[in-house]
Short mmCIF file of N, CA and C in Angstrom, two decimals:
data_model
loop_
_atom_site.label_atom_id
_atom_site.label_comp_id
_atom_site.label_asym_id
_atom_site.label_seq_id
_atom_site.Cartn_x
_atom_site.Cartn_y
_atom_site.Cartn_z
N UNK A 238 6.22 33.67 -17.40
CA UNK A 238 6.31 32.68 -18.44
C UNK A 238 6.35 31.30 -17.79
N UNK A 239 5.41 30.41 -18.08
CA UNK A 239 5.34 29.11 -17.47
C UNK A 239 5.98 28.02 -18.30
N UNK A 240 6.72 28.41 -19.33
CA UNK A 240 7.33 27.40 -20.18
C UNK A 240 8.83 27.45 -20.04
N UNK A 241 9.46 26.34 -20.26
CA UNK A 241 10.92 26.25 -20.20
C UNK A 241 11.48 26.38 -21.60
N UNK A 242 12.31 27.39 -21.81
CA UNK A 242 12.93 27.55 -23.11
C UNK A 242 11.99 28.12 -24.16
N UNK A 243 10.84 28.66 -23.77
CA UNK A 243 9.92 29.28 -24.71
C UNK A 243 8.96 28.30 -25.38
N UNK A 244 9.08 27.02 -25.10
CA UNK A 244 8.17 26.04 -25.72
C UNK A 244 7.18 25.56 -24.69
N UNK A 245 5.97 25.33 -25.13
CA UNK A 245 4.93 24.82 -24.24
C UNK A 245 5.12 23.33 -24.03
N UNK A 246 4.92 22.88 -22.79
CA UNK A 246 5.02 21.45 -22.49
C UNK A 246 3.69 20.79 -22.81
N UNK A 247 3.77 19.70 -23.52
CA UNK A 247 2.56 18.94 -23.80
C UNK A 247 2.54 17.70 -22.94
N UNK A 248 1.37 17.35 -22.48
CA UNK A 248 1.20 16.17 -21.64
C UNK A 248 0.89 14.99 -22.55
N UNK A 249 1.61 13.88 -22.38
CA UNK A 249 1.33 12.71 -23.22
C UNK A 249 -0.11 12.23 -23.03
N UNK A 250 -0.71 11.70 -24.09
CA UNK A 250 -2.10 11.24 -23.99
C UNK A 250 -2.31 10.12 -22.97
N UNK A 251 -1.26 9.34 -22.72
CA UNK A 251 -1.38 8.26 -21.73
C UNK A 251 -1.61 8.86 -20.34
N UNK A 252 -0.87 9.91 -20.02
CA UNK A 252 -1.05 10.56 -18.72
C UNK A 252 -2.41 11.22 -18.60
N UNK A 253 -2.89 11.79 -19.70
CA UNK A 253 -4.23 12.38 -19.67
C UNK A 253 -5.28 11.31 -19.41
N UNK A 254 -5.11 10.14 -20.02
CA UNK A 254 -6.06 9.05 -19.80
C UNK A 254 -5.99 8.54 -18.37
N UNK A 255 -4.78 8.46 -17.81
CA UNK A 255 -4.64 7.99 -16.42
C UNK A 255 -5.24 8.98 -15.43
N UNK A 256 -5.20 10.25 -15.74
CA UNK A 256 -5.78 11.24 -14.83
C UNK A 256 -7.30 11.14 -14.76
N UNK A 257 -7.92 10.57 -15.79
CA UNK A 257 -9.38 10.42 -15.78
C UNK A 257 -9.86 9.23 -14.97
N UNK A 258 -8.96 8.32 -14.61
CA UNK A 258 -9.33 7.16 -13.80
C UNK A 258 -9.71 7.61 -12.40
N UNK A 259 -10.55 6.84 -11.74
CA UNK A 259 -10.89 7.21 -10.36
C UNK A 259 -9.67 7.09 -9.46
N UNK A 260 -9.64 7.90 -8.43
CA UNK A 260 -8.52 7.90 -7.51
C UNK A 260 -9.04 7.85 -6.08
N UNK A 261 -9.73 6.78 -5.72
CA UNK A 261 -10.26 6.72 -4.36
C UNK A 261 -9.14 6.51 -3.35
N UNK A 262 -9.39 6.90 -2.14
CA UNK A 262 -8.45 6.65 -1.04
C UNK A 262 -9.17 5.81 -0.01
N UNK A 263 -8.87 4.53 -0.02
CA UNK A 263 -9.52 3.58 0.86
C UNK A 263 -8.74 3.43 2.16
N UNK A 264 -9.46 3.18 3.23
CA UNK A 264 -8.79 2.84 4.48
C UNK A 264 -8.20 1.44 4.34
N UNK A 265 -7.45 1.01 5.33
CA UNK A 265 -6.88 -0.34 5.28
C UNK A 265 -7.96 -1.40 5.22
N UNK A 266 -9.00 -1.25 6.04
CA UNK A 266 -10.10 -2.21 6.02
C UNK A 266 -10.87 -2.12 4.70
N UNK A 267 -11.08 -0.92 4.22
CA UNK A 267 -11.78 -0.74 2.94
C UNK A 267 -11.03 -1.36 1.78
N UNK A 268 -9.71 -1.22 1.78
CA UNK A 268 -8.90 -1.82 0.72
C UNK A 268 -8.96 -3.34 0.80
N UNK A 269 -8.93 -3.88 2.02
CA UNK A 269 -9.04 -5.33 2.17
C UNK A 269 -10.39 -5.84 1.71
N UNK A 270 -11.45 -5.13 2.07
CA UNK A 270 -12.79 -5.53 1.62
C UNK A 270 -12.93 -5.40 0.11
N UNK A 271 -12.39 -4.33 -0.45
CA UNK A 271 -12.42 -4.18 -1.90
C UNK A 271 -11.74 -5.36 -2.59
N UNK A 272 -10.53 -5.69 -2.12
CA UNK A 272 -9.79 -6.78 -2.75
C UNK A 272 -10.51 -8.12 -2.57
N UNK A 273 -11.01 -8.39 -1.37
CA UNK A 273 -11.66 -9.68 -1.11
C UNK A 273 -12.95 -9.82 -1.92
N UNK A 274 -13.77 -8.79 -1.92
CA UNK A 274 -15.03 -8.88 -2.68
C UNK A 274 -14.78 -8.94 -4.18
N UNK A 275 -13.81 -8.18 -4.65
CA UNK A 275 -13.49 -8.21 -6.08
C UNK A 275 -12.98 -9.58 -6.49
N UNK A 276 -12.09 -10.17 -5.70
CA UNK A 276 -11.56 -11.48 -6.04
C UNK A 276 -12.64 -12.56 -5.96
N UNK A 277 -13.56 -12.45 -5.01
CA UNK A 277 -14.64 -13.42 -4.91
C UNK A 277 -15.55 -13.34 -6.14
N UNK A 278 -15.90 -12.12 -6.53
CA UNK A 278 -16.76 -11.94 -7.71
C UNK A 278 -16.04 -12.42 -8.97
N UNK A 279 -14.76 -12.08 -9.10
CA UNK A 279 -14.00 -12.53 -10.28
C UNK A 279 -13.85 -14.05 -10.30
N UNK A 280 -13.70 -14.67 -9.14
CA UNK A 280 -13.61 -16.13 -9.10
C UNK A 280 -14.94 -16.77 -9.50
N UNK A 281 -16.04 -16.18 -9.06
CA UNK A 281 -17.35 -16.70 -9.47
C UNK A 281 -17.53 -16.57 -10.98
N UNK A 282 -17.12 -15.42 -11.54
CA UNK A 282 -17.20 -15.26 -12.99
C UNK A 282 -16.26 -16.22 -13.72
N UNK A 283 -15.09 -16.45 -13.15
CA UNK A 283 -14.14 -17.40 -13.73
C UNK A 283 -14.74 -18.81 -13.73
N UNK A 284 -15.42 -19.16 -12.67
CA UNK A 284 -16.04 -20.48 -12.59
C UNK A 284 -17.15 -20.63 -13.63
N UNK A 285 -17.94 -19.56 -13.82
CA UNK A 285 -19.05 -19.63 -14.78
C UNK A 285 -18.57 -19.56 -16.23
N UNK A 286 -17.63 -18.68 -16.52
CA UNK A 286 -17.26 -18.42 -17.91
C UNK A 286 -16.08 -19.27 -18.39
N UNK A 287 -15.13 -19.56 -17.52
CA UNK A 287 -13.90 -20.23 -17.95
C UNK A 287 -13.66 -21.56 -17.26
N UNK A 288 -14.67 -22.11 -16.62
CA UNK A 288 -14.59 -23.42 -15.97
C UNK A 288 -13.46 -23.48 -14.95
N UNK A 289 -13.39 -22.49 -14.08
CA UNK A 289 -12.42 -22.41 -12.97
C UNK A 289 -10.97 -22.45 -13.45
N UNK A 290 -10.65 -21.64 -14.42
CA UNK A 290 -9.29 -21.58 -14.96
C UNK A 290 -8.36 -20.89 -13.97
N UNK A 291 -7.28 -21.59 -13.62
CA UNK A 291 -6.32 -21.03 -12.67
C UNK A 291 -5.55 -19.86 -13.28
N UNK A 292 -5.27 -19.94 -14.57
CA UNK A 292 -4.52 -18.88 -15.24
C UNK A 292 -5.34 -17.60 -15.29
N UNK A 293 -6.61 -17.72 -15.61
CA UNK A 293 -7.47 -16.53 -15.66
C UNK A 293 -7.57 -15.90 -14.28
N UNK A 294 -7.76 -16.73 -13.26
CA UNK A 294 -7.86 -16.21 -11.90
C UNK A 294 -6.56 -15.53 -11.48
N UNK A 295 -5.43 -16.14 -11.77
CA UNK A 295 -4.13 -15.55 -11.42
C UNK A 295 -3.88 -14.25 -12.16
N UNK A 296 -4.22 -14.21 -13.46
CA UNK A 296 -4.04 -12.98 -14.23
C UNK A 296 -4.95 -11.86 -13.73
N UNK A 297 -6.14 -12.20 -13.28
CA UNK A 297 -7.04 -11.19 -12.73
C UNK A 297 -6.60 -10.72 -11.34
N UNK A 298 -5.88 -11.57 -10.63
CA UNK A 298 -5.41 -11.22 -9.30
C UNK A 298 -4.35 -10.12 -9.33
N UNK A 299 -3.52 -10.11 -10.35
CA UNK A 299 -2.44 -9.13 -10.43
C UNK A 299 -2.94 -7.69 -10.51
N UNK A 300 -3.90 -7.35 -11.40
CA UNK A 300 -4.39 -5.97 -11.41
C UNK A 300 -5.18 -5.60 -10.15
N UNK A 301 -5.87 -6.56 -9.56
CA UNK A 301 -6.58 -6.27 -8.30
C UNK A 301 -5.57 -5.94 -7.21
N UNK A 302 -4.46 -6.65 -7.18
CA UNK A 302 -3.39 -6.35 -6.22
C UNK A 302 -2.83 -4.95 -6.44
N UNK A 303 -2.61 -4.60 -7.70
CA UNK A 303 -2.07 -3.28 -8.01
C UNK A 303 -3.07 -2.18 -7.63
N UNK A 304 -4.33 -2.37 -7.95
CA UNK A 304 -5.34 -1.36 -7.61
C UNK A 304 -5.50 -1.21 -6.10
N UNK A 305 -5.42 -2.31 -5.40
CA UNK A 305 -5.52 -2.23 -3.94
C UNK A 305 -4.38 -1.40 -3.38
N UNK A 306 -3.18 -1.62 -3.86
CA UNK A 306 -2.03 -0.85 -3.38
C UNK A 306 -2.07 0.61 -3.84
N UNK A 307 -2.65 0.86 -4.99
CA UNK A 307 -2.75 2.23 -5.49
C UNK A 307 -3.85 3.02 -4.80
N UNK A 308 -4.93 2.36 -4.41
CA UNK A 308 -6.09 3.07 -3.88
C UNK A 308 -6.12 3.18 -2.36
N UNK A 309 -5.23 2.50 -1.66
CA UNK A 309 -5.22 2.61 -0.20
C UNK A 309 -4.60 3.97 0.15
N UNK A 310 -5.10 4.58 1.20
CA UNK A 310 -4.59 5.91 1.56
C UNK A 310 -3.18 5.79 2.13
N UNK A 311 -2.40 6.86 2.06
CA UNK A 311 -1.00 6.79 2.49
C UNK A 311 -0.79 6.32 3.93
N UNK A 312 -1.69 6.65 4.82
CA UNK A 312 -1.52 6.23 6.21
C UNK A 312 -1.67 4.72 6.39
N UNK A 313 -2.33 4.05 5.45
CA UNK A 313 -2.61 2.62 5.56
C UNK A 313 -1.86 1.80 4.51
N UNK A 314 -0.76 2.31 4.00
CA UNK A 314 -0.03 1.60 2.94
C UNK A 314 0.46 0.23 3.37
N UNK A 315 0.75 0.06 4.64
CA UNK A 315 1.27 -1.22 5.12
C UNK A 315 0.22 -2.33 5.00
N UNK A 316 -1.04 -1.98 4.93
CA UNK A 316 -2.10 -3.00 4.87
C UNK A 316 -2.25 -3.64 3.49
N UNK A 317 -1.79 -2.97 2.45
CA UNK A 317 -1.99 -3.50 1.10
C UNK A 317 -1.33 -4.87 0.89
N UNK A 318 -0.04 -5.05 1.21
CA UNK A 318 0.55 -6.37 1.02
C UNK A 318 0.02 -7.42 1.99
N UNK A 319 -0.69 -6.99 3.03
CA UNK A 319 -1.26 -7.94 3.98
C UNK A 319 -2.65 -8.39 3.53
N UNK A 320 -3.45 -7.46 3.02
CA UNK A 320 -4.82 -7.79 2.66
C UNK A 320 -4.93 -8.51 1.32
N UNK A 321 -3.95 -8.34 0.46
CA UNK A 321 -4.01 -8.97 -0.86
C UNK A 321 -3.96 -10.50 -0.79
N UNK A 322 -3.07 -11.13 0.00
CA UNK A 322 -3.11 -12.59 0.09
C UNK A 322 -4.40 -13.11 0.72
N UNK A 323 -4.96 -12.36 1.66
CA UNK A 323 -6.24 -12.76 2.25
C UNK A 323 -7.32 -12.74 1.18
N UNK A 324 -7.30 -11.70 0.34
CA UNK A 324 -8.28 -11.61 -0.74
C UNK A 324 -8.10 -12.77 -1.72
N UNK A 325 -6.86 -13.16 -1.98
CA UNK A 325 -6.61 -14.30 -2.86
C UNK A 325 -7.25 -15.56 -2.29
N UNK A 326 -7.09 -15.77 -1.00
CA UNK A 326 -7.66 -16.97 -0.37
C UNK A 326 -9.18 -16.93 -0.37
N UNK A 327 -9.76 -15.75 -0.17
CA UNK A 327 -11.23 -15.63 -0.22
C UNK A 327 -11.73 -15.94 -1.62
N UNK A 328 -11.02 -15.44 -2.62
CA UNK A 328 -11.45 -15.63 -4.00
C UNK A 328 -11.21 -17.03 -4.54
N UNK A 329 -10.23 -17.73 -4.03
CA UNK A 329 -9.92 -19.05 -4.57
C UNK A 329 -10.95 -20.09 -4.13
N UNK A 330 -11.73 -19.78 -3.11
CA UNK A 330 -12.72 -20.74 -2.61
C UNK A 330 -13.71 -21.20 -3.68
N UNK A 331 -14.32 -20.30 -4.48
CA UNK A 331 -15.28 -20.80 -5.50
C UNK A 331 -14.65 -21.65 -6.60
N UNK A 332 -13.37 -21.47 -6.88
CA UNK A 332 -12.76 -22.24 -7.96
C UNK A 332 -11.95 -23.43 -7.47
N UNK A 333 -11.94 -23.67 -6.16
CA UNK A 333 -11.12 -24.77 -5.63
C UNK A 333 -11.68 -26.13 -6.01
N UNK A 334 -12.98 -26.24 -6.18
CA UNK A 334 -13.58 -27.47 -6.68
C UNK A 334 -13.68 -28.60 -5.69
N UNK A 335 -13.79 -28.31 -4.43
CA UNK A 335 -13.90 -29.37 -3.43
C UNK A 335 -15.30 -29.93 -3.34
N UNK A 336 -15.39 -31.16 -2.83
CA UNK A 336 -16.69 -31.78 -2.60
C UNK A 336 -16.57 -32.70 -1.40
N UNK A 337 -17.69 -33.14 -0.88
CA UNK A 337 -17.65 -34.10 0.21
C UNK A 337 -17.67 -33.46 1.59
N UNK A 338 -18.34 -32.34 1.74
CA UNK A 338 -18.47 -31.74 3.07
C UNK A 338 -17.37 -30.75 3.39
N UNK A 339 -17.30 -30.42 4.68
CA UNK A 339 -16.36 -29.41 5.14
C UNK A 339 -14.91 -29.84 4.94
N UNK A 340 -14.61 -31.09 5.24
CA UNK A 340 -13.24 -31.60 5.09
C UNK A 340 -12.78 -31.56 3.64
N UNK A 341 -13.65 -31.97 2.73
CA UNK A 341 -13.31 -31.95 1.31
C UNK A 341 -13.10 -30.54 0.79
N UNK A 342 -13.95 -29.61 1.22
CA UNK A 342 -13.81 -28.21 0.81
C UNK A 342 -12.50 -27.61 1.35
N UNK A 343 -12.20 -27.93 2.60
CA UNK A 343 -10.97 -27.40 3.21
C UNK A 343 -9.73 -27.94 2.51
N UNK A 344 -9.71 -29.23 2.23
CA UNK A 344 -8.56 -29.82 1.53
C UNK A 344 -8.42 -29.24 0.12
N UNK A 345 -9.53 -29.03 -0.56
CA UNK A 345 -9.47 -28.44 -1.90
C UNK A 345 -8.96 -27.00 -1.84
N UNK A 346 -9.36 -26.25 -0.81
CA UNK A 346 -8.89 -24.88 -0.65
C UNK A 346 -7.39 -24.83 -0.37
N UNK A 347 -6.92 -25.70 0.52
CA UNK A 347 -5.49 -25.74 0.85
C UNK A 347 -4.68 -26.17 -0.38
N UNK A 348 -5.18 -27.13 -1.11
CA UNK A 348 -4.49 -27.59 -2.32
C UNK A 348 -4.44 -26.48 -3.36
N UNK A 349 -5.56 -25.77 -3.54
CA UNK A 349 -5.60 -24.68 -4.52
C UNK A 349 -4.62 -23.57 -4.13
N UNK A 350 -4.53 -23.26 -2.84
CA UNK A 350 -3.59 -22.24 -2.40
C UNK A 350 -2.14 -22.68 -2.65
N UNK A 351 -1.86 -23.95 -2.45
CA UNK A 351 -0.51 -24.46 -2.69
C UNK A 351 -0.17 -24.46 -4.17
N UNK A 352 -1.15 -24.84 -5.00
CA UNK A 352 -0.91 -24.91 -6.44
C UNK A 352 -0.75 -23.51 -7.04
N UNK A 353 -1.50 -22.54 -6.51
CA UNK A 353 -1.48 -21.17 -7.04
C UNK A 353 -0.52 -20.27 -6.28
N UNK A 354 0.44 -20.83 -5.59
CA UNK A 354 1.36 -20.03 -4.77
C UNK A 354 2.14 -19.01 -5.61
N UNK A 355 2.45 -19.34 -6.83
CA UNK A 355 3.17 -18.41 -7.70
C UNK A 355 2.38 -17.14 -7.96
N UNK A 356 1.09 -17.31 -8.27
CA UNK A 356 0.23 -16.14 -8.47
C UNK A 356 0.08 -15.35 -7.17
N UNK A 357 -0.04 -16.07 -6.08
CA UNK A 357 -0.19 -15.44 -4.77
C UNK A 357 1.04 -14.60 -4.44
N UNK A 358 2.23 -15.16 -4.62
CA UNK A 358 3.46 -14.42 -4.36
C UNK A 358 3.61 -13.25 -5.33
N UNK A 359 3.26 -13.47 -6.58
CA UNK A 359 3.38 -12.40 -7.58
C UNK A 359 2.49 -11.21 -7.26
N UNK A 360 1.24 -11.47 -6.92
CA UNK A 360 0.33 -10.37 -6.56
C UNK A 360 0.74 -9.67 -5.30
N UNK A 361 1.23 -10.44 -4.32
CA UNK A 361 1.72 -9.83 -3.08
C UNK A 361 2.95 -8.98 -3.35
N UNK A 362 3.81 -9.45 -4.23
CA UNK A 362 4.99 -8.68 -4.61
C UNK A 362 4.60 -7.38 -5.32
N UNK A 363 3.63 -7.46 -6.22
CA UNK A 363 3.15 -6.25 -6.91
C UNK A 363 2.61 -5.24 -5.90
N UNK A 364 1.78 -5.71 -4.98
CA UNK A 364 1.21 -4.81 -3.97
C UNK A 364 2.30 -4.25 -3.07
N UNK A 365 3.25 -5.07 -2.68
CA UNK A 365 4.34 -4.61 -1.83
C UNK A 365 5.23 -3.58 -2.51
N UNK A 366 5.55 -3.81 -3.78
CA UNK A 366 6.38 -2.86 -4.51
C UNK A 366 5.67 -1.52 -4.70
N UNK A 367 4.41 -1.57 -5.08
CA UNK A 367 3.66 -0.33 -5.28
C UNK A 367 3.52 0.42 -3.96
N UNK A 368 3.21 -0.29 -2.89
CA UNK A 368 3.09 0.37 -1.58
C UNK A 368 4.42 0.96 -1.14
N UNK A 369 5.51 0.26 -1.39
CA UNK A 369 6.84 0.77 -1.00
C UNK A 369 7.20 2.02 -1.80
N UNK A 370 6.96 2.00 -3.09
CA UNK A 370 7.26 3.16 -3.93
C UNK A 370 6.40 4.34 -3.51
N UNK A 371 5.13 4.09 -3.23
CA UNK A 371 4.25 5.17 -2.78
C UNK A 371 4.71 5.74 -1.45
N UNK A 372 5.15 4.87 -0.54
CA UNK A 372 5.61 5.33 0.78
C UNK A 372 6.87 6.18 0.64
N UNK A 373 7.83 5.74 -0.15
CA UNK A 373 9.06 6.51 -0.35
C UNK A 373 8.73 7.84 -1.01
N UNK A 374 7.86 7.83 -2.00
CA UNK A 374 7.45 9.07 -2.66
C UNK A 374 6.77 10.02 -1.68
N UNK A 375 5.92 9.47 -0.84
CA UNK A 375 5.23 10.29 0.16
C UNK A 375 6.22 10.89 1.15
N UNK A 376 7.19 10.11 1.57
CA UNK A 376 8.20 10.60 2.51
C UNK A 376 9.06 11.69 1.87
N UNK A 377 9.43 11.53 0.61
CA UNK A 377 10.21 12.55 -0.09
C UNK A 377 9.41 13.83 -0.27
N UNK A 378 8.13 13.70 -0.62
CA UNK A 378 7.29 14.89 -0.78
C UNK A 378 7.16 15.63 0.55
N UNK A 379 7.02 14.88 1.62
CA UNK A 379 6.92 15.50 2.94
C UNK A 379 8.23 16.21 3.30
N UNK A 380 9.35 15.59 2.99
CA UNK A 380 10.65 16.21 3.27
C UNK A 380 10.82 17.48 2.46
N UNK A 381 10.44 17.45 1.18
CA UNK A 381 10.52 18.66 0.36
C UNK A 381 9.63 19.76 0.90
N UNK A 382 8.45 19.38 1.35
CA UNK A 382 7.51 20.36 1.91
C UNK A 382 8.09 20.99 3.17
N UNK A 383 8.68 20.17 4.04
CA UNK A 383 9.27 20.70 5.26
C UNK A 383 10.48 21.59 4.95
N UNK A 384 11.29 21.19 3.99
CA UNK A 384 12.43 22.02 3.60
C UNK A 384 11.97 23.35 3.01
N UNK A 385 10.90 23.32 2.22
CA UNK A 385 10.39 24.55 1.63
C UNK A 385 9.86 25.50 2.70
N UNK A 386 9.35 24.97 3.78
CA UNK A 386 8.84 25.81 4.85
C UNK A 386 9.93 26.21 5.83
N UNK A 387 11.11 25.64 5.71
CA UNK A 387 12.21 25.98 6.57
C UNK A 387 12.08 25.42 7.98
N UNK A 388 11.38 24.33 8.12
CA UNK A 388 11.14 23.73 9.44
C UNK A 388 12.23 22.78 9.87
N UNK A 389 13.15 22.47 9.01
CA UNK A 389 14.19 21.53 9.39
C UNK A 389 15.45 22.28 9.70
N UNK A 390 16.23 21.74 10.62
CA UNK A 390 17.49 22.35 10.98
C UNK A 390 18.57 21.95 10.01
N UNK A 391 19.76 22.51 10.20
CA UNK A 391 20.87 22.21 9.31
C UNK A 391 21.27 20.75 9.37
N UNK A 392 21.14 20.12 10.54
CA UNK A 392 21.53 18.72 10.68
C UNK A 392 20.61 17.82 9.89
N UNK A 393 19.31 18.14 9.90
CA UNK A 393 18.37 17.29 9.17
C UNK A 393 18.50 17.50 7.67
N UNK A 394 18.82 18.70 7.25
CA UNK A 394 18.97 18.96 5.82
C UNK A 394 20.16 18.19 5.25
N UNK A 395 21.15 17.88 6.09
CA UNK A 395 22.32 17.13 5.62
C UNK A 395 22.12 15.64 5.75
N UNK A 396 20.95 15.19 6.18
CA UNK A 396 20.68 13.77 6.27
C UNK A 396 20.91 13.18 7.63
N UNK A 397 21.28 14.02 8.62
CA UNK A 397 21.50 13.52 9.97
C UNK A 397 20.31 13.88 10.83
N UNK A 398 20.10 13.09 11.82
CA UNK A 398 19.03 13.39 12.76
C UNK A 398 19.46 14.55 13.65
N UNK A 399 18.57 15.48 13.96
CA UNK A 399 18.94 16.61 14.81
C UNK A 399 19.20 16.14 16.23
N UNK A 400 20.09 16.85 16.92
CA UNK A 400 20.39 16.52 18.30
C UNK A 400 19.19 16.90 19.15
N UNK A 401 18.79 16.00 20.01
CA UNK A 401 17.64 16.26 20.87
C UNK A 401 18.12 16.92 22.15
N UNK A 402 17.42 17.95 22.55
CA UNK A 402 17.72 18.60 23.80
C UNK A 402 16.75 18.05 24.83
N UNK A 403 17.25 17.38 25.86
CA UNK A 403 16.33 16.79 26.83
C UNK A 403 15.61 17.88 27.62
N UNK A 404 14.37 17.59 27.92
CA UNK A 404 13.58 18.51 28.74
C UNK A 404 13.89 18.27 30.20
N UNK A 405 13.61 19.30 31.01
CA UNK A 405 13.90 19.20 32.43
C UNK A 405 12.92 18.24 33.09
N UNK A 406 13.46 17.24 33.74
CA UNK A 406 12.68 16.26 34.48
C UNK A 406 13.06 16.45 35.95
N UNK A 407 12.17 16.08 36.83
CA UNK A 407 12.44 16.24 38.26
C UNK A 407 13.78 15.61 38.62
N UNK A 408 14.68 16.42 39.14
CA UNK A 408 15.99 15.91 39.55
C UNK A 408 16.98 15.80 38.42
N UNK A 409 16.63 16.24 37.25
CA UNK A 409 17.54 16.11 36.12
C UNK A 409 17.91 17.48 35.57
N UNK A 410 17.98 18.49 36.43
CA UNK A 410 18.28 19.84 35.99
C UNK A 410 19.67 19.95 35.38
N UNK A 411 20.64 19.27 35.93
CA UNK A 411 22.00 19.34 35.42
C UNK A 411 22.10 18.69 34.05
N UNK A 412 21.31 17.65 33.82
CA UNK A 412 21.35 16.97 32.53
C UNK A 412 20.81 17.86 31.43
N UNK A 413 19.95 18.79 31.77
CA UNK A 413 19.38 19.67 30.77
C UNK A 413 20.26 20.88 30.52
N UNK A 414 21.42 20.96 31.17
CA UNK A 414 22.33 22.04 30.92
C UNK A 414 22.12 23.23 31.84
N UNK A 415 21.35 23.07 32.88
CA UNK A 415 21.09 24.15 33.82
C UNK A 415 21.69 23.78 35.17
N UNK A 416 22.12 24.79 35.89
CA UNK A 416 22.70 24.55 37.21
C UNK A 416 21.60 24.21 38.20
N UNK A 417 21.86 23.25 39.07
CA UNK A 417 20.86 22.87 40.06
C UNK A 417 20.81 23.92 41.15
N UNK A 418 19.62 24.09 41.68
CA UNK A 418 19.45 24.98 42.82
C UNK A 418 19.96 24.28 44.07
N UNK A 419 20.51 25.06 45.00
CA UNK A 419 20.94 24.42 46.25
C UNK A 419 19.74 23.92 47.02
N UNK A 420 19.89 22.77 47.63
CA UNK A 420 18.80 22.17 48.39
C UNK A 420 18.79 22.72 49.81
N UNK A 421 17.59 22.87 50.30
CA UNK A 421 17.45 23.38 51.68
C UNK A 421 17.78 22.28 52.67
N UNK A 422 18.51 22.62 53.69
CA UNK A 422 18.81 21.68 54.78
C UNK A 422 19.90 20.69 54.42
N UNK A 423 20.64 20.91 53.45
CA UNK A 423 21.63 19.88 53.25
C UNK A 423 22.65 20.26 52.33
#
């Protein structure tokens, strides 16, 4: 019987809809490229459709940050909060509105980054929180898996690190708990 208490469990429609979404696993570089290219394209669309609206760009940055943190593979979770601010800077270039050569463009970019710092911090915070929650969840799942296989000792199951037994190194036989052999000639 796969039901608890004789009743069948129903899955909420929201969860069913979320399961249909794509679930790619991007490398750290892939997640950074995804975020940077997406923000650049969204900034270009923002410039064409909304006349370089900072609010539209900031609101679009938040879901891109979340998707970047959700789609990066578990081994590269640390890259999500790092690549998201870089993507923000890449995307803000088309809407910065600078003119007058390289110096004017650079000053407009720096000014836009300073003015949009709230959105930048917010998106980085979103990516950092999602990556942290995913990392903790991954670590707990791994611990449960190891406990189910019986690979952990009693010390680790209680939350303590297991005592390490040092391996025998040249001249360290006594430290490993073994009696040293008598030396020849002395």
